[in-house]
Coordinates of C-alpha atoms and ligand atoms in Angstrom, one line a residue:
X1 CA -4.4 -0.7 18.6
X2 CA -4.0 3.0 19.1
X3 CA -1.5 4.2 16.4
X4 CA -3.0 2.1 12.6
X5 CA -1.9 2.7 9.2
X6 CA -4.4 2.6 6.4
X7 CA -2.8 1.3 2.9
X8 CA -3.5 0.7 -0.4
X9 CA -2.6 -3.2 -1.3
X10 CA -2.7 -3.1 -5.5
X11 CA -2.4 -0.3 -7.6
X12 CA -4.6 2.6 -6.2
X13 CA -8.3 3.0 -6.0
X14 CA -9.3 0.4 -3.3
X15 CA -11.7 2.7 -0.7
X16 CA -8.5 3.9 1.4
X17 CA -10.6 6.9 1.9
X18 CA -13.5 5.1 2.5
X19 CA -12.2 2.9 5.3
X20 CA -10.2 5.8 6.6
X21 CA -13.6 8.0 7.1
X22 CA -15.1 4.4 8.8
X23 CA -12.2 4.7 11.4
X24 CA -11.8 8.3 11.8
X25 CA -15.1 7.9 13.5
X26 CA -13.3 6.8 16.5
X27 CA -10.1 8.4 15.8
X28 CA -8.4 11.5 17.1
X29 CA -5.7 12.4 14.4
X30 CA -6.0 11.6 10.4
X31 CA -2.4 11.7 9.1
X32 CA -2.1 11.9 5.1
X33 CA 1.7 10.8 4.7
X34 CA 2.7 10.7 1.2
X35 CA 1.7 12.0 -2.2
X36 CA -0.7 14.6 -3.7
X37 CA -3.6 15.6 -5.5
X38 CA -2.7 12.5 -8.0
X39 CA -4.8 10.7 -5.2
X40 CA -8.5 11.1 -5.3
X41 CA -10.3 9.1 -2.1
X42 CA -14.1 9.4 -2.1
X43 CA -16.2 9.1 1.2
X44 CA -20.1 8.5 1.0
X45 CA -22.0 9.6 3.7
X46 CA -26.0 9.6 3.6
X47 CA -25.9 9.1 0.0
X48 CA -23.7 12.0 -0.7
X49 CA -20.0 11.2 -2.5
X50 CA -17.0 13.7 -1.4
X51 CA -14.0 13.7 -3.2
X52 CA -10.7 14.2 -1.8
X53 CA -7.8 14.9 -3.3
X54 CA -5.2 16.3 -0.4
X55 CA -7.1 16.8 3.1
X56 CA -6.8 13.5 5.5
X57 CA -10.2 11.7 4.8
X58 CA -10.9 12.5 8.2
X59 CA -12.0 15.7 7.0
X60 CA -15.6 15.1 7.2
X61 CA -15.6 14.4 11.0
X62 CA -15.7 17.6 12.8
X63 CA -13.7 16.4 16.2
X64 CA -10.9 15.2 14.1
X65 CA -7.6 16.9 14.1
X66 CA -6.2 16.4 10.4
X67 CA -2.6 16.4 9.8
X68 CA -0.9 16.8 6.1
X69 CA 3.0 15.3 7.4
X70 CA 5.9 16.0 5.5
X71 CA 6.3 13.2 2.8
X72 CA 3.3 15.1 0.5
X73 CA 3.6 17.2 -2.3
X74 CA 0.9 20.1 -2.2
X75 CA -0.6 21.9 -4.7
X76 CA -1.5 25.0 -3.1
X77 CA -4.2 25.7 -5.8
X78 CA -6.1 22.1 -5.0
X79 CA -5.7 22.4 -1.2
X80 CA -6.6 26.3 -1.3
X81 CA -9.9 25.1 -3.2
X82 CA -10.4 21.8 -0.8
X83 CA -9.7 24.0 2.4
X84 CA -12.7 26.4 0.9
X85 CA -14.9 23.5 0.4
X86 CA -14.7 21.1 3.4
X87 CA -13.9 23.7 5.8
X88 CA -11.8 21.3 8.2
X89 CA -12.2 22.3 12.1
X90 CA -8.4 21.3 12.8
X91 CA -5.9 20.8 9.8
X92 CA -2.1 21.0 10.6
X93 CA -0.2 21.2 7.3
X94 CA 3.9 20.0 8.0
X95 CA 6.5 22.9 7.6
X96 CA 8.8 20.6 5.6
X97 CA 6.2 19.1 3.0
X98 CA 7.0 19.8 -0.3
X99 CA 5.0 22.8 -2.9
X100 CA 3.7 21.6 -6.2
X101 CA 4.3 24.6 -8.5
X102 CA 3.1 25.0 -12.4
X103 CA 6.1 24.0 -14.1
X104 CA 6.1 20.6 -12.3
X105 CA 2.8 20.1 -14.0
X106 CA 3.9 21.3 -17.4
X107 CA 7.5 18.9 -17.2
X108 CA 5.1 16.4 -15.8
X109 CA 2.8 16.7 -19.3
X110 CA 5.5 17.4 -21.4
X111 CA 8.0 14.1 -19.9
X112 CA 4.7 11.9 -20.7
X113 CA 4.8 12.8 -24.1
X114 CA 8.2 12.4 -25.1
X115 CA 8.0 8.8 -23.4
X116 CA 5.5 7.7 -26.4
X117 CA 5.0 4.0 -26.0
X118 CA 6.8 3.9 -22.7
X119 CA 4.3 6.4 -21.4
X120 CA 3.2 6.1 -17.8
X121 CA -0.2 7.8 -18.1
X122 CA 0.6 9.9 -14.7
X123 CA -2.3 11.7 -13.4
X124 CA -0.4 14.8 -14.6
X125 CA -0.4 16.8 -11.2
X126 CA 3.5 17.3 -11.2
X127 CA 3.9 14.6 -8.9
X128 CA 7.4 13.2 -10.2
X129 CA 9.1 16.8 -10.8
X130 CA 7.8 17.8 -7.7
X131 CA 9.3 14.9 -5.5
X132 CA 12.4 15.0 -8.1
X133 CA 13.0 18.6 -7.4
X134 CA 12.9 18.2 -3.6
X135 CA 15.3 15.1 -4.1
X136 CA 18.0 17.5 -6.0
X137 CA 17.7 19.8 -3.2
X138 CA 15.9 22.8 -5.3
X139 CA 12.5 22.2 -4.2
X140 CA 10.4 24.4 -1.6
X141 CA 9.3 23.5 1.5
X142 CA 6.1 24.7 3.2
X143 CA 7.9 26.4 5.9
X144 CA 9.7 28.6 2.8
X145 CA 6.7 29.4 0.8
X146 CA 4.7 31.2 3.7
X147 CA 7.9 33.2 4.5
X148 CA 7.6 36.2 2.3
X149 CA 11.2 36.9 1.8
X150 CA 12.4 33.4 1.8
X151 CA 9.8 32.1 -0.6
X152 CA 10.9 34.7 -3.0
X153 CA 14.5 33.9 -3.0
X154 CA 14.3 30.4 -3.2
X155 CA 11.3 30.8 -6.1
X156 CA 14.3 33.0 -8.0
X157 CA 16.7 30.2 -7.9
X158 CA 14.1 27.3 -9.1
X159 CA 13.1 29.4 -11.4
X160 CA 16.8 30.1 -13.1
X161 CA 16.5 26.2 -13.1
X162 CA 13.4 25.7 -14.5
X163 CA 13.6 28.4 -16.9
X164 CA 17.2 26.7 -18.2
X165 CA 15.1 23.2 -18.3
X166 CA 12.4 25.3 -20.2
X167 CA 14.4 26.4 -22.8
X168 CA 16.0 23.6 -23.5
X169 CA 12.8 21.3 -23.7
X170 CA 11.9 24.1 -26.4
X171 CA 8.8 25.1 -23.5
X172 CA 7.5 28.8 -23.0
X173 CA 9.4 30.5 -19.4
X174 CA 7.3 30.2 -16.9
X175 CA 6.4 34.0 -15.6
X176 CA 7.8 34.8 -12.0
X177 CA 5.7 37.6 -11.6
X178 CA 2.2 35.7 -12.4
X179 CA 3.8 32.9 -10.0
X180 CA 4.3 35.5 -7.0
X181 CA 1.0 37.0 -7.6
X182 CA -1.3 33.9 -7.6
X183 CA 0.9 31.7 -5.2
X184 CA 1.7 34.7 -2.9
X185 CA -1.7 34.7 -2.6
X186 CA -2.5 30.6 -1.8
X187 CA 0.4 31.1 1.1
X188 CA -1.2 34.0 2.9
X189 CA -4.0 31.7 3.2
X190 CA -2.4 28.3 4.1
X191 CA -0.1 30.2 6.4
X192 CA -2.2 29.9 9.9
X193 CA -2.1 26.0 9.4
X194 CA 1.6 25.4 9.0
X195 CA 3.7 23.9 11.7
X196 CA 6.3 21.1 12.8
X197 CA 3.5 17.9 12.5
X198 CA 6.2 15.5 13.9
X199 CA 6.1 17.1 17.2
X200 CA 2.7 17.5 17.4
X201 CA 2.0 13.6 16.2
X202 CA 4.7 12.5 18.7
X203 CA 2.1 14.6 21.2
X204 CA -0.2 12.6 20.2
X205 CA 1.1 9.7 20.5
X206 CA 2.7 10.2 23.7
X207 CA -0.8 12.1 25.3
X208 CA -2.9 8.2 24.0
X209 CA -4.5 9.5 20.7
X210 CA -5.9 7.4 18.4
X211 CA -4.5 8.3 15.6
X212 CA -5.0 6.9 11.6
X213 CA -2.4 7.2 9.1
X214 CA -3.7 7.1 5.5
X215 CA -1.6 6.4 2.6
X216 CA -2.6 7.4 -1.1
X217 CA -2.1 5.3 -4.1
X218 CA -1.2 1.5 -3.5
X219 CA 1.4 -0.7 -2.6
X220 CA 2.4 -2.0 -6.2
X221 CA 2.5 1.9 -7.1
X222 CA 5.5 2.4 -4.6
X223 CA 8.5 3.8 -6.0
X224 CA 10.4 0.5 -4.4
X225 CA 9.1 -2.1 -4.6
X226 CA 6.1 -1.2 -7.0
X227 CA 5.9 -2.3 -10.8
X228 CA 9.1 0.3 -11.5
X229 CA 8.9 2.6 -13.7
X230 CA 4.9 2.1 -13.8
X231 CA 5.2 3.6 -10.6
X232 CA 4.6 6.8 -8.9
X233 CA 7.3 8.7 -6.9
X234 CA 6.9 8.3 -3.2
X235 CA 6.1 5.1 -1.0
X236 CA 3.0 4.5 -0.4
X237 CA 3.5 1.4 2.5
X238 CA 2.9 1.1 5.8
X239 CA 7.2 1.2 6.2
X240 CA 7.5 4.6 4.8
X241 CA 5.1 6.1 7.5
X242 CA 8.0 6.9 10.2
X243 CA 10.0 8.8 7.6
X244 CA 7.3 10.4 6.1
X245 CA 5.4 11.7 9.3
X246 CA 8.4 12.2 11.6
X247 CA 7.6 9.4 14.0
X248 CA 9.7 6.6 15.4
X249 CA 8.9 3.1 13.3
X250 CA 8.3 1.2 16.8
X251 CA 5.3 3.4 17.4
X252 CA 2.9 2.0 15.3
X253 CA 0.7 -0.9 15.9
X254 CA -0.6 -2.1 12.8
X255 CA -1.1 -1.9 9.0
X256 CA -4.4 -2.6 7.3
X257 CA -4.4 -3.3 3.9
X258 CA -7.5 -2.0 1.9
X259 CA -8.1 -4.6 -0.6
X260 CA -10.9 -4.3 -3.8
X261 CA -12.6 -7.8 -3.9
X262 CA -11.0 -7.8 -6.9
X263 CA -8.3 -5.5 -9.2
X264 CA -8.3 -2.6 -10.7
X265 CA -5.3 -0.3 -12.2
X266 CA -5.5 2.8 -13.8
X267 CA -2.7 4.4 -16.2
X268 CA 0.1 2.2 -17.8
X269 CA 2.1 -1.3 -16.4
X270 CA 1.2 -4.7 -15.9
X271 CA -2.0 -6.2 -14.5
X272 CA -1.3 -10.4 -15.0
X273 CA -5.1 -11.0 -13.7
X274 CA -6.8 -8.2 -16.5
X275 CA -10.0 -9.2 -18.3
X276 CA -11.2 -7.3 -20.8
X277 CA -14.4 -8.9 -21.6
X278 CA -18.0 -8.3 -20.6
X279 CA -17.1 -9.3 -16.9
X280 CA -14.7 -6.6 -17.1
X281 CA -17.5 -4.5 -18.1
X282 CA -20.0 -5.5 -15.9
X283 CA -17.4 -4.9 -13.3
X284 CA -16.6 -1.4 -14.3
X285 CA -20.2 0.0 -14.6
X286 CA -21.4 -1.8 -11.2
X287 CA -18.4 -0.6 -9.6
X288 CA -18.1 2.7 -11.6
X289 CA -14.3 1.9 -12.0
X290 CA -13.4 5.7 -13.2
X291 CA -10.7 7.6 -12.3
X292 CA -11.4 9.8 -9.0
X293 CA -9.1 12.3 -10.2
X294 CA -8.9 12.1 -14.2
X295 CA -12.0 10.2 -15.1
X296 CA -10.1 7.3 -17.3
X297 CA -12.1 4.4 -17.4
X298 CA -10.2 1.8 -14.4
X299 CA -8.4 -1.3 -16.1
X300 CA -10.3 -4.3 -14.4
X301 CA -8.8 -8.1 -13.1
X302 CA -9.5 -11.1 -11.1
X303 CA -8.3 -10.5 -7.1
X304 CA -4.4 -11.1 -7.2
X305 CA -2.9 -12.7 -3.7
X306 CA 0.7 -12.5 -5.0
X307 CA -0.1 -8.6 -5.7
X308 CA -1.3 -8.5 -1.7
X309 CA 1.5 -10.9 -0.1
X310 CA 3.8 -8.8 -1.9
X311 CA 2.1 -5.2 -0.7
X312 CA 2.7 -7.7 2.8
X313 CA 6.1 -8.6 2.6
X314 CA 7.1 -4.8 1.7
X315 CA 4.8 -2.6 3.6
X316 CA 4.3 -4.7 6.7
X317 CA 1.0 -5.3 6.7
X318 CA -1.2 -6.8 9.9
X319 CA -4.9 -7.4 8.8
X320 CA -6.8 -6.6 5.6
X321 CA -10.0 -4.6 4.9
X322 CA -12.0 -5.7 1.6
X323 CA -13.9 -3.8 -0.5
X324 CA -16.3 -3.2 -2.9
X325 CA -17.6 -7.0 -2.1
X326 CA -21.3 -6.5 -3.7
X327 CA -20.2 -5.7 -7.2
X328 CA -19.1 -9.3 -7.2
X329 CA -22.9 -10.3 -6.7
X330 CA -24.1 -12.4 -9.8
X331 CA -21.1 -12.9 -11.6
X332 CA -20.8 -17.2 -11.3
X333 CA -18.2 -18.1 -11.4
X334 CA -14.9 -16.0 -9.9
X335 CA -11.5 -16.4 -9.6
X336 CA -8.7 -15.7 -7.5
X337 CA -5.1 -15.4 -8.6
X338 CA -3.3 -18.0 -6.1
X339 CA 0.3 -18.0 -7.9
X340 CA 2.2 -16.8 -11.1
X341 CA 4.3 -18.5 -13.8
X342 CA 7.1 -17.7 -15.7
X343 CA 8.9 -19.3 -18.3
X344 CA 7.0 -21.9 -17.1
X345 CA 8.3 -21.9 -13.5
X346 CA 6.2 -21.4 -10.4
X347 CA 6.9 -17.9 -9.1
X348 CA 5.6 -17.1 -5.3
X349 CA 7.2 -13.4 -6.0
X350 CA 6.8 -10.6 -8.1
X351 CA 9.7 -9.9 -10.8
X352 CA 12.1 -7.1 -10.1
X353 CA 12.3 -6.3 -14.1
X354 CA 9.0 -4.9 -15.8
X355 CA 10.2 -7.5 -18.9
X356 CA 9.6 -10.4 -16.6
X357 CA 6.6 -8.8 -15.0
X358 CA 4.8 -8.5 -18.3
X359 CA 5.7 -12.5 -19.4
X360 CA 4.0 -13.8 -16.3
X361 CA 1.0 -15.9 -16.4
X362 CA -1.3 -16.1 -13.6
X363 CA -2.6 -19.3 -12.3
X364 CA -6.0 -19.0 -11.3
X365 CA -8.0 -20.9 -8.9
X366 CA -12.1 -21.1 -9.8
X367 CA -14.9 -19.7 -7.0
X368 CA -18.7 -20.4 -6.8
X369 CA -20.2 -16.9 -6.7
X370 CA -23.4 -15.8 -5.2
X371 CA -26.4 -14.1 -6.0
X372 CA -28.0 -12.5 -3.1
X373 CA -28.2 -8.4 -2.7
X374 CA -25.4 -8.5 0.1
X375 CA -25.7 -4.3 0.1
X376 CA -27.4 -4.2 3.2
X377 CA -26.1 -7.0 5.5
X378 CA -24.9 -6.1 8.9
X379 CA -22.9 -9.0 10.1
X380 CA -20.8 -12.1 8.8
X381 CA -23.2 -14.6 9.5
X382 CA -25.7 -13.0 6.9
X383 CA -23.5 -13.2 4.3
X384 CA -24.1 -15.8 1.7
X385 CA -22.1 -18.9 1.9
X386 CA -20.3 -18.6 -1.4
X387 CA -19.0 -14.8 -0.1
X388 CA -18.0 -16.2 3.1
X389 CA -16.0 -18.4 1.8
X390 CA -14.6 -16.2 -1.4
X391 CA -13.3 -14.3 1.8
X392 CA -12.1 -17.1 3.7
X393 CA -10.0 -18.2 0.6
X394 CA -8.2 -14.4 0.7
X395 CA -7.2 -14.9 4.3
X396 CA -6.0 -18.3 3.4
X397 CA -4.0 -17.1 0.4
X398 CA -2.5 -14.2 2.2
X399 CA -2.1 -15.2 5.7
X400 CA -3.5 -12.1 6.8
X401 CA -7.3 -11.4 8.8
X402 CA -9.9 -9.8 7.1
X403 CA -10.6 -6.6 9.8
X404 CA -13.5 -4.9 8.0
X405 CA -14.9 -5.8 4.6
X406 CA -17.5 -3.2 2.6
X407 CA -20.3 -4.3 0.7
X408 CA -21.3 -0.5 -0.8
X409 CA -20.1 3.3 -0.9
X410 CA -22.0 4.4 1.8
X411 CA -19.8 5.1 5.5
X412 CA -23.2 2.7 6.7
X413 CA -22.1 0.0 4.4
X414 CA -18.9 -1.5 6.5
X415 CA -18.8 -4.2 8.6
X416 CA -16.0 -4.4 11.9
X417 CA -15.7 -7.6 12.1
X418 CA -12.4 -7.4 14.1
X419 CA -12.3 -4.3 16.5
X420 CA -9.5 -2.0 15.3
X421 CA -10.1 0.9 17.8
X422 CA -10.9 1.3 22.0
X423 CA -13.5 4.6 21.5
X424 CA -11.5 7.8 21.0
X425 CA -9.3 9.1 24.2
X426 CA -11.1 11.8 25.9
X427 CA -7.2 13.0 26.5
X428 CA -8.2 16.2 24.6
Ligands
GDP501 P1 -9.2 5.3 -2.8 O1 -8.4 6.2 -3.7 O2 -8.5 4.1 -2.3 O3 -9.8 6.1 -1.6 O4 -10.5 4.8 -3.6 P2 -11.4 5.7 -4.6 O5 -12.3 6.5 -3.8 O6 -10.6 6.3 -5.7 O7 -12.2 4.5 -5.3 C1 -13.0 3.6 -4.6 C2 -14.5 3.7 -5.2 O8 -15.2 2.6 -4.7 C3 -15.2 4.9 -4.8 O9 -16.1 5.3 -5.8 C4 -16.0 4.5 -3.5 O10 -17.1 5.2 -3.3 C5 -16.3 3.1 -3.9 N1 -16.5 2.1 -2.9 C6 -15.7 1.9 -1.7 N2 -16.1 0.8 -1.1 C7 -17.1 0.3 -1.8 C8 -17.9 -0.9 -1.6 O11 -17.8 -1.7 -0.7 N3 -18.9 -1.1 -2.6 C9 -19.1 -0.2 -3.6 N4 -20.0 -0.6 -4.5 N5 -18.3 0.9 -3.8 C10 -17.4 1.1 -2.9
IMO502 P1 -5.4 6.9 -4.9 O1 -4.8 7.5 -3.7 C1 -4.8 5.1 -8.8 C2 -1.1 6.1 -10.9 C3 -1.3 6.9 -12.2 C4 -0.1 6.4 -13.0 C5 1.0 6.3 -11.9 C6 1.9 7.5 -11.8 O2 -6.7 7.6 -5.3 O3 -5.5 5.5 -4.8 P2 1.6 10.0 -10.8 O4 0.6 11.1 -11.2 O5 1.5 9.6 -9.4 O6 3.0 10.3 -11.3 O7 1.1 8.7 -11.7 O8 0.3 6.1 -10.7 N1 -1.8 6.8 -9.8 C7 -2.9 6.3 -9.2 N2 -3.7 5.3 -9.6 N3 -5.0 5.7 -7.6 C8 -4.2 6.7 -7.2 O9 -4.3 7.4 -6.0 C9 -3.1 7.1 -8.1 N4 -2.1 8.0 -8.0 C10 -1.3 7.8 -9.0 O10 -2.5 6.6 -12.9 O11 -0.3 5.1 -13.5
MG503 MG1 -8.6 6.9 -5.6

């Protein structure tokens, strides 16, 4: 495989950016293709954690050229601030991706809290203004704000809006002069790395590049086919990558599906497999289930395999990778969520309607668990035979191989156990 797409397969949070660093490693191109600083993927490399919220997790890997495509939302302020830290060699940002401004944060925050009970729990980065706004056609594209004049004008007209929006809500104006002097600023320096990224990853493609698209959030978060409106507001599958990136769907080879050994979900909506118990704690602390990017404690449940043939079925996907593996270790016994039940009717699907969703019960089938340290094995065969076959049971329940599975944080702590790359193309 040359061209792979790296997705999240349950609700966020399952070591995307860990298994994208693993690959980048023989990778040309990292492509981030949809979302924004809502995401938060942490790499681990020689004991020390990065945390990234809007550079391709490729950013640590000095040959790699890292592409930001046109289907993400950018806060200017984050990336300025991620730019200055990680210092990437080769970042190409798209012309059309869409700017994240301040009053998308503040209708973000203030939408949330009118919603009471119905309350998403967003990661209040502006995320569903910001994609709303370039939906109505009064958002601003990248290729606008680094144009002096033309980010100007089309910041007066969103601003008329916003202002009007503003008042209404009963919300202070927002200032255009503060705006022009701190974003003016944020352009000037994201300006040299602004340029058409669908010609340049069709280059890449056509030139033999190895090339890793990484999604943010996870499957059951997409806008479609996710659990709507617990949702966030792009698509975070496999199927969205031609649109989002600017490539032709034909042209990539292969989807894996990052997978936690078990769930996790953080914000509101359903979660049929939750336990809230001391194995839910346990599970938290050992895996330190807290929010990347707001630091909420991570909702914890049993592995779901409807959740995964579902994030299969929608996004396309062609091999798994599974994670976070060890923090199963000692918990006897575990269970794995084969099928669901409503009304007390065998359901292979998940329910379109969020009313059905939260009546289903899940029908759980029991697993020995093991006990061994499995931190620092280094091939299948040295895995215990209860993990072995807690894995064996996933590819049985989703129909999909497992490609890589993790058993810690650490970039050492991954195990190939189906090749996903040749070495990188010395095309460069
Ligand atoms: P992402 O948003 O999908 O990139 O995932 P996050 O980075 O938000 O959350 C995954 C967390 O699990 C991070 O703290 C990772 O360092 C950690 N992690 C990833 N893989 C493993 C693993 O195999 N074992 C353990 N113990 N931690 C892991
Ligand atoms: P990564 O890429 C986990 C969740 C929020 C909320 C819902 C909508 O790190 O896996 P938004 O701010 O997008 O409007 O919030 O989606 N959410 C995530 N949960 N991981 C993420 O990203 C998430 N990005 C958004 O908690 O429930
Ligand atoms: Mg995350």
């Amino acid at each position: 495989m040359k061209r792979i797409v790296v997705v999240g397969t349950q609700w966020g949070d399952e070591g995307k950016g860990k298994i994208t660093d693993y690959l980048a490693q023989k990778a040309d191109v990292v492509c981030r293709f949809q979302g924004g600083d809502n995401a938060g993927h942490t790499i681990v490399l020689d004991g020390d954690k990065h945390s990234l919220h809007l550079l391709p997790s490729g950013a640590l890997n000095d040959n790699i050229i890292n592409v930001m495509a046109n289907g993400m939302v950018i806060n200017p302020e984050t990336l300025v601030h991620e730019i200055e830290t990680f210092k990437p060699k080769h970042l190409l940002i798209s012309d059309r991706a869409h700017v994240i401004f301040p009053f998308h944060r503040a209708f973000d925050i203030h939408a949330e809290a009118l919603k009471e009970s119905a309350l998403i729990g967003t990661t209040q980065r502006g995320i569903g203004p910001a994609y709303a706004d370039k939906a109505s056609r009064i958002g601003m594209r990248m290729a606008t704000f680094v144009q002096r004049d033309a980010f100007l004008k089309q910041l007066d007209v969103m601003l008329r809006i916003k202002n009007d929006e503003a008042s209404r809500y009963g919300l202070d104006p927002f200032d255009k002069e503060t705006i022009i002097e701190t974003y003016g600023r944020y352009a000037e320096q994201i300006k040299t790395y602004v340029t058409d990224t669908s010609s340049r990853l069709n280059h890449y493609i056509h030139t033999g590049k190895n090339i890793v698209f990484e999604g943010a959030q996870g499957s059951l978060l997409c806008l479609d086919h996710g659990t709507y409106p617990y949702v966030t507001s792009s698509s975070p599958t496999a199927a969205s990558v031609p649109l989002n990136t600017g490539i032709a769907p034909w042209l990539i080879d292969g989807a894996i599906g990052v997978t936690k050994a078990y769930t996790t979900r953080v914000g509101q909506g359903p979660l049929p497999s939750e336990i809230d118990d001391v194995i839910a704690h346990q599970i938290r602390e050992k895996g330190h289930e807290y929010g990347t990017t707001t630091g909420r404690p991570r909702r914890i449940g049993w592995l779901d395999t409807v959740v995964i043939r579902h994030a299969k079925q929608t996004g396309g996907l062609t091999g798994l990778a599974v994670t976070l593996l060890d923090v199963l270790t000692g918990i006897d016994p575990l269970y794995i969520v084969d099928k669901y039940i409503l009304d007390g009717v065998e359901t292979e699907s998940i329910p379109a309607s969020i009313e059905d969703f939260n009546r289903v019960n899940v029908h759980l089938l029991k697993m020995k668990g093991w006990t061994e340290k499995i931190s620092d094995i280094k091939s299948y065969d040295d895995l215990p035979i209860h993990a072995k076959s807690y894995l064996q049971t996933i590819e049985r329940l989703t129909g999909l191989p497992i490609m890589i599975y993790s058993v810690g944080p650490d970039r050492h702590q991954t195990i190939e156990r189906i090749p996903i790359f040749l070495p990188r193309s010395d095309l460069r």
